[in-house]
């Protein structure tokens, strides 16, 4: 009979939950149950091969959450704004209600602070503001929680913010972060932090842990990319109003996000120090770029015609 405490990981077929599930499975201290809408997916299959118990469920389906949380000790929760938008709030609430009803001993929830509050009500950033409200809801129910505030992923350079080759022959990235430090991290390193948080519940219950692998200016990141990749990479400060006017879905939201960070979050050095303590295998930006050099170079080689920046 398996006597290990069970931890349910949501989002395990994705970036954050995947990192957490893999870190917990590697340490073998806990039995890992993962929640997915599709137990037949390749990602679910891979988790099964690593030893996870894969259960089907949906954050929109309260009964499936109650089933998935039967006999669990801990839950790692993550909700996905970029697929569900405002519905993220209801999904998070369903998750939190299920945690409460199941009497979970340690709920580790990947949230974010309310940027609306940080900016004294000036700038709305729904994917952060919703998570901030969900934190308040968790507290109101008296749940033993740890909130995780993961920084901007390094991996965003391969997804949301790819470089663009410009007519000056340089590879550019740009947004309204300005010259304020931008905290970043490899999402791969989240799992090591969360595993330590589960291992030290007395120290971390009731606390918020920021997960940060690097805390530098965008100019410094550009210099590191240029040095390691051997191609000129440049950061462009694009002021908030210009970025918001780009018109792509989420442009205003992201413009506000960077603007709040530029004006109200000068540094996350303390989060960085704590992250490396909780997960000594955290990757610096330089280490991560070096590891991914070939992938970057391949993405440069398939660039479309130079854009005017
Ligand atoms: P992801 O890689 O896209 O994975 C999304 C996961 O959510 C999948 O495993 C998916 O599982 C699961 N999921 C989605 N809808 C579900 C539902 N209705 N029921 C059950 N599971 C569901 O996303 P991620 O990057 O890990 O996390 C996204 C969140 O990270 C966002 O809310 C964002 O605000 C936050 N975040 C991102 C950054 C960043 O820099 N990108 C930084 C901080 C925070 P199945 O498809 O298998 O069901």
GROMACS .gro file of C-alpha atoms and ligand atoms in nm:
model
  357
    1UNK     CA    1   0.000   0.000   0.000
    2UNK     CA    2   0.128   0.346  -0.091
    3UNK     CA    3   0.173   0.547   0.231
    4UNK     CA    4   0.308   0.858   0.063
    5UNK     CA    5   0.115   1.181   0.100
    6UNK     CA    6  -0.071   1.268  -0.220
    7UNK     CA    7  -0.023   1.602  -0.395
    8UNK     CA    8  -0.263   1.702  -0.671
    9UNK     CA    9  -0.099   1.916  -0.940
   10UNK     CA   10  -0.322   2.115  -1.174
   11UNK     CA   11  -0.191   2.241  -1.508
   12UNK     CA   12   0.059   1.955  -1.512
   13UNK     CA   13   0.043   1.918  -1.890
   14UNK     CA   14   0.153   2.282  -1.916
   15UNK     CA   15   0.457   2.489  -1.823
   16UNK     CA   16   0.410   2.563  -1.452
   17UNK     CA   17   0.227   2.250  -1.342
   18UNK     CA   18   0.457   2.039  -1.561
   19UNK     CA   19   0.763   2.176  -1.384
   20UNK     CA   20   0.604   2.113  -1.043
   21UNK     CA   21   0.483   1.761  -1.124
   22UNK     CA   22   0.824   1.660  -1.263
   23UNK     CA   23   1.013   1.801  -0.963
   24UNK     CA   24   0.784   1.620  -0.717
   25UNK     CA   25   0.802   1.294  -0.914
   26UNK     CA   26   1.183   1.313  -0.927
   27UNK     CA   27   1.214   1.349  -0.550
   28UNK     CA   28   0.975   1.060  -0.478
   29UNK     CA   29   0.870   1.209  -0.140
   30UNK     CA   30   0.505   1.231  -0.247
   31UNK     CA   31   0.257   1.045  -0.464
   32UNK     CA   32   0.169   1.280  -0.749
   33UNK     CA   33  -0.179   1.302  -0.895
   34UNK     CA   34  -0.226   1.529  -1.195
   35UNK     CA   35  -0.543   1.689  -1.329
   36UNK     CA   36  -0.604   1.729  -1.701
   37UNK     CA   37  -0.903   1.772  -1.929
   38UNK     CA   38  -0.760   1.505  -2.159
   39UNK     CA   39  -0.595   1.200  -2.006
   40UNK     CA   40  -0.516   1.069  -2.356
   41UNK     CA   41  -0.285   1.357  -2.453
   42UNK     CA   42   0.086   1.301  -2.514
   43UNK     CA   43   0.172   1.523  -2.216
   44UNK     CA   44  -0.057   1.320  -1.987
   45UNK     CA   45   0.099   0.999  -2.118
   46UNK     CA   46   0.450   1.127  -2.043
   47UNK     CA   47   0.349   1.215  -1.687
   48UNK     CA   48   0.206   0.865  -1.642
   49UNK     CA   49   0.539   0.720  -1.758
   50UNK     CA   50   0.714   0.930  -1.492
   51UNK     CA   51   0.488   0.779  -1.226
   52UNK     CA   52   0.196   1.023  -1.197
   53UNK     CA   53  -0.161   0.916  -1.140
   54UNK     CA   54  -0.347   1.099  -1.419
   55UNK     CA   55  -0.707   1.197  -1.349
   56UNK     CA   56  -0.948   1.373  -1.580
   57UNK     CA   57  -1.121   1.686  -1.461
   58UNK     CA   58  -1.196   2.044  -1.548
   59UNK     CA   59  -1.171   2.362  -1.344
   60UNK     CA   60  -1.522   2.441  -1.471
   61UNK     CA   61  -1.655   2.115  -1.325
   62UNK     CA   62  -1.674   2.127  -0.945
   63UNK     CA   63  -1.756   1.758  -0.904
   64UNK     CA   64  -1.448   1.656  -1.099
   65UNK     CA   65  -1.236   1.871  -0.864
   66UNK     CA   66  -1.391   1.708  -0.557
   67UNK     CA   67  -1.310   1.365  -0.703
   68UNK     CA   68  -0.953   1.465  -0.789
   69UNK     CA   69  -0.893   1.595  -0.436
   70UNK     CA   70  -1.006   1.283  -0.254
   71UNK     CA   71  -0.746   1.193   0.014
   72UNK     CA   72  -0.494   1.454  -0.099
   73UNK     CA   73  -0.250   1.620   0.142
   74UNK     CA   74  -0.152   1.909  -0.082
   75UNK     CA   75  -0.260   2.087  -0.399
   76UNK     CA   76  -0.054   2.291  -0.644
   77UNK     CA   77  -0.299   2.517  -0.825
   78UNK     CA   78  -0.252   2.721  -1.141
   79UNK     CA   79  -0.518   2.885  -1.357
   80UNK     CA   80  -0.472   2.999  -1.715
   81UNK     CA   81  -0.591   3.350  -1.796
   82UNK     CA   82  -0.464   3.340  -2.153
   83UNK     CA   83  -0.701   3.057  -2.247
   84UNK     CA   84  -1.008   3.153  -2.042
   85UNK     CA   85  -0.973   3.528  -1.976
   86UNK     CA   86  -1.229   3.654  -1.717
   87UNK     CA   87  -1.354   3.298  -1.660
   88UNK     CA   88  -1.023   3.240  -1.483
   89UNK     CA   89  -1.183   3.393  -1.174
   90UNK     CA   90  -1.464   3.136  -1.160
   91UNK     CA   91  -1.223   2.854  -1.229
   92UNK     CA   92  -0.994   2.972  -0.951
   93UNK     CA   93  -1.291   3.002  -0.717
   94UNK     CA   94  -1.400   2.646  -0.801
   95UNK     CA   95  -1.048   2.526  -0.726
   96UNK     CA   96  -1.031   2.713  -0.395
   97UNK     CA   97  -1.377   2.593  -0.288
   98UNK     CA   98  -1.276   2.234  -0.363
   99UNK     CA   99  -0.954   2.279  -0.161
  100UNK     CA  100  -1.160   2.404   0.131
  101UNK     CA  101  -1.414   2.124   0.109
  102UNK     CA  102  -1.147   1.853   0.082
  103UNK     CA  103  -0.970   1.988   0.392
  104UNK     CA  104  -0.637   2.012   0.207
  105UNK     CA  105  -0.343   2.057   0.446
  106UNK     CA  106  -0.124   2.273   0.218
  107UNK     CA  107  -0.251   2.467  -0.084
  108UNK     CA  108   0.028   2.612  -0.297
  109UNK     CA  109  -0.134   2.851  -0.542
  110UNK     CA  110   0.042   3.018  -0.833
  111UNK     CA  111  -0.109   3.364  -0.826
  112UNK     CA  112   0.013   3.718  -0.885
  113UNK     CA  113  -0.034   4.043  -0.695
  114UNK     CA  114  -0.313   4.279  -0.798
  115UNK     CA  115  -0.141   4.532  -1.024
  116UNK     CA  116  -0.447   4.755  -0.989
  117UNK     CA  117  -0.374   4.780  -0.616
  118UNK     CA  118  -0.001   4.827  -0.675
  119UNK     CA  119  -0.081   5.123  -0.902
  120UNK     CA  120  -0.329   5.268  -0.651
  121UNK     CA  121  -0.623   5.183  -0.878
  122UNK     CA  122  -0.470   5.354  -1.182
  123UNK     CA  123  -0.388   5.066  -1.417
  124UNK     CA  124  -0.590   4.750  -1.471
  125UNK     CA  125  -0.413   4.424  -1.554
  126UNK     CA  126  -0.686   4.160  -1.536
  127UNK     CA  127  -0.459   3.851  -1.540
  128UNK     CA  128  -0.288   3.985  -1.226
  129UNK     CA  129  -0.587   4.159  -1.065
  130UNK     CA  130  -0.803   3.845  -1.085
  131UNK     CA  131  -0.534   3.637  -0.920
  132UNK     CA  132  -0.501   3.900  -0.648
  133UNK     CA  133  -0.875   3.869  -0.581
  134UNK     CA  134  -0.842   3.491  -0.569
  135UNK     CA  135  -0.571   3.531  -0.305
  136UNK     CA  136  -0.814   3.736  -0.095
  137UNK     CA  137  -1.081   3.469  -0.141
  138UNK     CA  138  -0.838   3.195  -0.031
  139UNK     CA  139  -0.752   3.392   0.283
  140UNK     CA  140  -1.120   3.456   0.360
  141UNK     CA  141  -1.181   3.080   0.379
  142UNK     CA  142  -0.896   3.020   0.624
  143UNK     CA  143  -0.715   2.780   0.391
  144UNK     CA  144  -0.350   2.697   0.477
  145UNK     CA  145  -0.188   2.851   0.170
  146UNK     CA  146   0.141   2.951   0.015
  147UNK     CA  147   0.110   3.195  -0.275
  148UNK     CA  148   0.370   3.169  -0.551
  149UNK     CA  149   0.448   3.477  -0.761
  150UNK     CA  150   0.648   3.354  -1.056
  151UNK     CA  151   0.833   3.617  -1.260
  152UNK     CA  152   0.815   3.673  -1.636
  153UNK     CA  153   0.936   3.349  -1.799
  154UNK     CA  154   1.266   3.346  -1.994
  155UNK     CA  155   1.069   3.116  -2.227
  156UNK     CA  156   0.848   3.412  -2.331
  157UNK     CA  157   1.124   3.494  -2.582
  158UNK     CA  158   1.012   3.182  -2.771
  159UNK     CA  159   0.638   3.248  -2.741
  160UNK     CA  160   0.483   3.588  -2.663
  161UNK     CA  161   0.790   3.809  -2.729
  162UNK     CA  162   1.007   3.676  -3.014
  163UNK     CA  163   1.282   3.897  -3.155
  164UNK     CA  164   1.226   4.083  -3.481
  165UNK     CA  165   1.501   4.142  -3.733
  166UNK     CA  166   1.507   4.512  -3.826
  167UNK     CA  167   1.658   4.699  -4.118
  168UNK     CA  168   1.956   4.790  -3.899
  169UNK     CA  169   2.052   4.419  -3.901
  170UNK     CA  170   1.982   4.384  -3.529
  171UNK     CA  171   1.732   4.156  -3.352
  172UNK     CA  172   1.496   4.370  -3.148
  173UNK     CA  173   1.258   4.313  -2.860
  174UNK     CA  174   1.059   4.590  -2.699
  175UNK     CA  175   0.788   4.677  -2.448
  176UNK     CA  176   0.715   4.943  -2.184
  177UNK     CA  177   0.943   4.805  -1.909
  178UNK     CA  178   1.179   5.098  -1.967
  179UNK     CA  179   1.504   5.096  -1.771
  180UNK     CA  180   1.356   4.938  -1.456
  181UNK     CA  181   1.480   4.588  -1.377
  182UNK     CA  182   1.258   4.309  -1.514
  183UNK     CA  183   1.248   4.000  -1.290
  184UNK     CA  184   1.263   3.684  -1.500
  185UNK     CA  185   1.296   3.308  -1.450
  186UNK     CA  186   1.294   2.979  -1.635
  187UNK     CA  187   0.955   2.822  -1.569
  188UNK     CA  188   1.146   2.490  -1.561
  189UNK     CA  189   1.287   2.599  -1.223
  190UNK     CA  190   0.953   2.659  -1.055
  191UNK     CA  191   0.916   2.293  -0.959
  192UNK     CA  192   1.228   2.289  -0.743
  193UNK     CA  193   1.101   2.590  -0.548
  194UNK     CA  194   0.751   2.447  -0.500
  195UNK     CA  195   0.889   2.107  -0.390
  196UNK     CA  196   1.086   2.283  -0.114
  197UNK     CA  197   0.778   2.483  -0.014
  198UNK     CA  198   0.582   2.158   0.026
  199UNK     CA  199   0.871   2.014   0.228
  200UNK     CA  200   0.872   2.304   0.477
  201UNK     CA  201   0.503   2.372   0.543
  202UNK     CA  202   0.558   2.536   0.880
  203UNK     CA  203   0.797   2.792   0.732
  204UNK     CA  204   0.592   2.865   0.422
  205UNK     CA  205   0.225   2.839   0.521
  206UNK     CA  206   0.067   3.185   0.516
  207UNK     CA  207   0.351   3.330   0.305
  208UNK     CA  208   0.405   3.452  -0.050
  209UNK     CA  209   0.714   3.327  -0.232
  210UNK     CA  210   0.843   3.509  -0.541
  211UNK     CA  211   1.019   3.288  -0.796
  212UNK     CA  212   1.296   3.484  -0.968
  213UNK     CA  213   1.605   3.361  -1.153
  214UNK     CA  214   1.741   3.697  -1.274
  215UNK     CA  215   1.667   4.061  -1.193
  216UNK     CA  216   1.833   4.288  -1.448
  217UNK     CA  217   1.742   4.562  -1.692
  218UNK     CA  218   1.629   4.474  -2.043
  219UNK     CA  219   1.947   4.639  -2.175
  220UNK     CA  220   2.149   4.396  -1.963
  221UNK     CA  221   1.949   4.098  -2.095
  222UNK     CA  222   2.009   4.224  -2.450
  223UNK     CA  223   2.383   4.247  -2.383
  224UNK     CA  224   2.388   3.889  -2.250
  225UNK     CA  225   2.197   3.764  -2.554
  226UNK     CA  226   2.434   3.946  -2.790
  227UNK     CA  227   2.742   3.806  -2.616
  228UNK     CA  228   2.625   3.445  -2.599
  229UNK     CA  229   2.438   3.414  -2.927
  230UNK     CA  230   2.688   3.609  -3.139
  231UNK     CA  231   2.408   3.815  -3.301
  232UNK     CA  232   2.329   4.178  -3.212
  233UNK     CA  233   2.019   4.192  -2.990
  234UNK     CA  234   1.866   4.523  -2.883
  235UNK     CA  235   1.596   4.621  -2.635
  236UNK     CA  236   1.367   4.911  -2.731
  237UNK     CA  237   1.172   5.100  -2.468
  238UNK     CA  238   0.823   5.137  -2.615
  239UNK     CA  239   0.616   5.378  -2.400
  240UNK     CA  240   0.289   5.246  -2.258
  241UNK     CA  241   0.050   5.443  -2.479
  242UNK     CA  242   0.228   5.344  -2.800
  243UNK     CA  243   0.239   4.977  -2.701
  244UNK     CA  244  -0.132   4.983  -2.602
  245UNK     CA  245  -0.218   5.125  -2.945
  246UNK     CA  246  -0.064   4.826  -3.128
  247UNK     CA  247  -0.410   4.671  -3.118
  248UNK     CA  248  -0.326   4.301  -3.094
  249UNK     CA  249  -0.539   4.105  -2.841
  250UNK     CA  250  -0.409   4.182  -2.493
  251UNK     CA  251  -0.197   4.483  -2.606
  252UNK     CA  252  -0.347   4.721  -2.350
  253UNK     CA  253  -0.329   4.462  -2.073
  254UNK     CA  254   0.039   4.392  -2.141
  255UNK     CA  255   0.113   4.763  -2.181
  256UNK     CA  256  -0.034   4.822  -1.835
  257UNK     CA  257   0.154   4.524  -1.690
  258UNK     CA  258   0.492   4.659  -1.797
  259UNK     CA  259   0.396   5.012  -1.694
  260UNK     CA  260   0.310   4.897  -1.340
  261UNK     CA  261   0.638   4.706  -1.322
  262UNK     CA  262   0.831   5.009  -1.456
  263UNK     CA  263   0.677   5.247  -1.203
  264UNK     CA  264   0.608   5.035  -0.894
  265UNK     CA  265   0.838   4.727  -0.885
  266UNK     CA  266   1.196   4.857  -0.880
  267UNK     CA  267   1.366   4.532  -0.780
  268UNK     CA  268   1.296   4.173  -0.675
  269UNK     CA  269   1.637   4.093  -0.527
  270UNK     CA  270   1.490   3.942  -0.208
  271UNK     CA  271   1.275   3.704  -0.413
  272UNK     CA  272   1.582   3.612  -0.616
  273UNK     CA  273   1.786   3.529  -0.306
  274UNK     CA  274   1.505   3.320  -0.155
  275UNK     CA  275   1.446   3.135  -0.484
  276UNK     CA  276   1.809   3.023  -0.509
  277UNK     CA  277   1.790   2.909  -0.147
  278UNK     CA  278   1.479   2.700  -0.212
  279UNK     CA  279   1.607   2.566  -0.544
  280UNK     CA  280   1.987   2.571  -0.578
  281UNK     CA  281   1.950   2.449  -0.939
  282UNK     CA  282   1.786   2.777  -1.048
  283UNK     CA  283   1.927   2.892  -1.384
  284UNK     CA  284   2.063   3.240  -1.433
  285UNK     CA  285   1.961   3.410  -1.758
  286UNK     CA  286   2.311   3.351  -1.893
  287UNK     CA  287   2.296   2.977  -1.817
  288UNK     CA  288   1.953   2.947  -1.972
  289UNK     CA  289   2.049   3.134  -2.292
  290UNK     CA  290   2.363   2.920  -2.325
  291UNK     CA  291   2.154   2.603  -2.292
  292UNK     CA  292   1.908   2.729  -2.555
  293UNK     CA  293   2.163   2.885  -2.793
  294UNK     CA  294   2.088   2.651  -3.083
  295UNK     CA  295   1.714   2.715  -3.055
  296UNK     CA  296   1.768   3.091  -3.064
  297UNK     CA  297   2.002   3.070  -3.361
  298UNK     CA  298   1.753   2.854  -3.552
  299UNK     CA  299   1.480   3.111  -3.483
  300UNK     CA  300   1.708   3.388  -3.617
  301UNK     CA  301   1.776   3.193  -3.935
  302UNK     CA  302   1.405   3.168  -4.025
  303UNK     CA  303   1.328   3.537  -3.967
  304UNK     CA  304   1.097   3.706  -4.219
  305UNK     CA  305   1.198   4.024  -4.405
  306UNK     CA  306   1.346   4.295  -4.182
  307UNK     CA  307   1.082   4.508  -4.012
  308UNK     CA  308   1.100   4.883  -3.958
  309UNK     CA  309   1.124   4.944  -3.582
  310LIG     P1  310   0.019   2.655  -2.006
  310LIG     O1  311   0.159   2.605  -2.027
  310LIG     O2  312  -0.053   2.711  -2.122
  310LIG     O3  313  -0.067   2.534  -1.944
  310LIG     C1  314  -0.201   2.552  -1.911
  310LIG     C2  315  -0.243   2.434  -1.824
  310LIG     O4  316  -0.371   2.463  -1.769
  310LIG     C3  317  -0.253   2.305  -1.902
  310LIG     O5  318  -0.188   2.204  -1.828
  310LIG     C4  319  -0.402   2.277  -1.907
  310LIG     O6  320  -0.431   2.139  -1.891
  310LIG     C5  321  -0.453   2.349  -1.783
  310LIG     N1  322  -0.591   2.394  -1.799
  310LIG     C6  323  -0.635   2.495  -1.877
  310LIG     N2  324  -0.768   2.507  -1.867
  310LIG     C7  325  -0.809   2.412  -1.779
  310LIG     C8  326  -0.936   2.375  -1.729
  310LIG     N3  327  -1.048   2.437  -1.766
  310LIG     N4  328  -0.941   2.273  -1.641
  310LIG     C9  329  -0.828   2.208  -1.603
  310LIG     N5  330  -0.704   2.239  -1.647
  310LIG    C10  331  -0.696   2.339  -1.736
  310LIG     O7  332   0.014   2.767  -1.892
  310LIG     P2  333   0.121   2.807  -1.779
  310LIG     O8  334   0.220   2.899  -1.842
  310LIG     O9  335   0.169   2.688  -1.704
  310LIG    O10  336   0.028   2.891  -1.680
  310LIG    C11  337  -0.051   2.997  -1.730
  310LIG    C12  338  -0.065   3.104  -1.623
  310LIG    O11  339   0.065   3.153  -1.590
  310LIG    C13  340  -0.145   3.225  -1.669
  310LIG    O12  341  -0.260   3.244  -1.589
  310LIG    C14  342  -0.048   3.343  -1.654
  310LIG    O13  343  -0.111   3.459  -1.607
  310LIG    C15  344   0.053   3.289  -1.554
  310LIG     N6  345   0.186   3.351  -1.559
  310LIG    C16  346   0.257   3.354  -1.674
  310LIG    C17  347   0.382   3.419  -1.678
  310LIG    C18  348   0.462   3.429  -1.805
  310LIG    O14  349   0.567   3.494  -1.805
  310LIG     N7  350   0.418   3.370  -1.917
  310LIG    C19  351   0.437   3.472  -1.560
  310LIG    C20  352   0.361   3.467  -1.442
  310LIG    C21  353   0.237   3.405  -1.443
  310LIG     P3  354  -0.504   2.043  -2.001
  310LIG    O15  355  -0.500   2.116  -2.133
  310LIG    O16  356  -0.423   1.917  -1.999
  310LIG    O17  357  -0.641   2.025  -1.947
   0.00000   0.00000   0.00000
